[in-house]
Amino acid sequence: MAKLTDLPNIGAHAAEQLSQVGIETPEDLLALGAEQAWLKMQTIDPGVCLLQLYALEGAVQGIPKKEIDPARKCELKEFMDANQPA
């Protein structure tokens, strides 16, 4: 079975956080998507940042976060701004 750390951009710490919120496998992450996974991570780590959202998106796409399309990065930034804790 593949591990979360087999995905690009997902290290041991991110994998542990994902596991804590019920995302155990790459398939779980792909089914949920980067935005929803990031929101779940925010419940245990309110300081989770934009770079983590990019990392999750890259993992979903199977690419390094630096290769995410700039337009998609803008969408992710807008999503983060709209979903910051009050």
Coordinates of C-alpha atoms in Angstrom, one line a residue:
M1 CA 0.0 0.0 0.0
A2 CA 1.3 3.5 -0.9
K3 CA 2.1 5.9 1.9
L4 CA 1.3 9.6 2.1
T5 CA 5.0 10.2 2.2
D6 CA 5.3 8.6 -1.3
L7 CA 3.5 11.7 -2.7
P8 CA 5.5 14.8 -3.7
N9 CA 5.7 17.5 -1.1
I10 CA 4.5 15.3 1.8
G11 CA 7.1 14.7 4.5
A12 CA 6.8 12.9 7.8
H13 CA 5.3 15.9 9.7
A14 CA 2.6 16.6 7.1
A15 CA 1.8 12.9 6.9
E16 CA 1.4 12.8 10.6
Q17 CA -0.9 15.8 10.6
L18 CA -3.0 14.3 7.8
S19 CA -3.3 11.0 9.6
Q20 CA -4.5 12.9 12.7
V21 CA -7.4 14.3 10.8
G22 CA -8.3 11.0 9.2
I23 CA -6.4 11.2 5.9
E24 CA -4.4 7.9 6.0
T25 CA -3.6 7.1 2.4
P26 CA -2.8 8.9 -0.9
E27 CA -6.2 7.8 -2.1
D28 CA -7.9 9.6 0.9
L29 CA -6.0 12.8 0.0
L30 CA -6.9 12.5 -3.7
A31 CA -10.6 11.9 -2.9
L32 CA -10.7 14.8 -0.5
G33 CA -8.7 17.3 -2.5
A34 CA -6.1 19.9 -1.3
E35 CA -8.5 22.5 0.0
Q36 CA -10.6 20.2 2.1
A37 CA -7.5 18.4 3.5
W38 CA -6.0 21.8 4.4
L39 CA -9.2 22.8 6.2
K40 CA -9.0 19.6 8.2
M41 CA -5.4 20.2 9.0
Q42 CA -6.4 23.7 10.3
T43 CA -8.5 22.1 13.0
I44 CA -5.4 20.7 14.6
D45 CA -2.9 23.4 13.5
P46 CA -4.4 26.8 13.1
G47 CA -1.1 28.1 11.8
V48 CA -1.1 25.9 8.7
C49 CA 0.0 28.2 5.9
L50 CA -0.3 28.8 2.2
L51 CA 2.8 26.8 1.4
Q52 CA 1.2 23.8 3.0
L53 CA -1.8 24.3 0.8
Y54 CA 0.5 24.4 -2.2
A55 CA 2.2 21.3 -1.0
L56 CA -1.1 19.4 -0.7
E57 CA -2.2 20.6 -4.2
G58 CA 1.1 19.4 -5.6
A59 CA 0.7 16.1 -3.9
V60 CA -2.8 15.8 -5.4
Q61 CA -1.5 16.7 -8.9
G62 CA 1.6 14.5 -8.4
I63 CA 4.0 17.4 -9.0
P64 CA 6.4 19.5 -6.9
K65 CA 4.6 22.5 -5.5
K66 CA 6.9 24.9 -7.5
E67 CA 5.3 23.4 -10.7
I68 CA 1.7 24.3 -9.8
D69 CA 0.2 26.6 -12.5
P70 CA 0.3 30.2 -11.4
A71 CA -3.5 30.6 -11.9
R72 CA -4.1 27.7 -9.6
K73 CA -1.8 29.2 -7.0
C74 CA -4.0 32.4 -7.2
E75 CA -7.1 30.3 -6.7
L76 CA -5.5 28.6 -3.7
K77 CA -4.4 31.9 -2.2
E78 CA -8.0 33.2 -2.5
F79 CA -9.3 30.1 -0.9
M80 CA -6.9 30.4 2.0
D81 CA -7.8 34.1 2.5
A82 CA -11.5 33.3 2.5
N83 CA -11.0 30.5 5.1
Q84 CA -8.7 32.1 7.7
P85 CA -9.9 31.6 11.3
A86 CA -11.4 34.7 12.7

